[in-house]
Amino acid sequence: IPTPEPIIYEKMFGANLNENALHFVSKASLEANIPEKLSLKRKCVAVKNCRNITKKDLKFNDKVQDIEVNPQTYEVKINGELISSKSVDSLALARKYFMI
């Protein structure tokens, strides 16, 4: 699928919010001072009890759908049902008004 416009790489919004964001890392990486060695600016927090988490543990994302995509027509079916979306004429506050 071709892109509708040239891709322009810019500093993304997440890069400006280091004080409000976290990296979840292993306890071993914290003990080995890996965040400092990599010069990470965000706070790093060790994860725990996450080895056995499955989709069923997720509060709002526990469904597993059967998704089919036709590579010739780009038709998408979810659980055998064809889905579609209407195109829009304009996007309010889209790229032109994105502020950091």
XYZ file of C-alpha atoms in Angstrom, residues 53-91:
39
model
C 0.642 -13.154 31.684
C -1.640 -14.034 28.774
C -4.335 -12.230 26.776
C -6.902 -13.415 29.339
C -5.138 -11.307 31.998
C -5.590 -8.076 30.028
C -8.504 -5.960 31.172
C -9.624 -4.476 27.833
C -7.731 -6.603 25.312
C -8.504 -10.243 26.047
C -10.031 -11.282 22.720
C -8.105 -13.188 20.053
C -9.678 -12.665 16.645
C -9.138 -14.603 13.418
C -7.872 -11.912 11.020
C -7.590 -12.511 7.266
C -6.101 -9.996 4.802
C -6.409 -10.477 1.051
C -3.076 -9.205 -0.369
C -4.578 -8.519 -3.812
C -7.700 -6.596 -2.785
C -6.643 -5.462 0.718
C -9.957 -6.725 2.057
C -9.815 -7.461 5.762
C -12.035 -10.004 7.476
C -12.339 -10.487 11.206
C -13.822 -13.834 12.216
C -14.964 -14.249 8.601
C -16.815 -10.903 8.505
C -15.650 -8.279 6.004
C -14.861 -4.977 7.688
C -14.586 -1.547 6.103
C -14.089 2.047 7.083
C -15.154 5.218 5.348
C -12.537 7.738 4.312
C -12.679 11.209 5.800
C -12.576 14.559 4.034
C -10.611 16.391 6.728
C -8.802 15.683 9.969
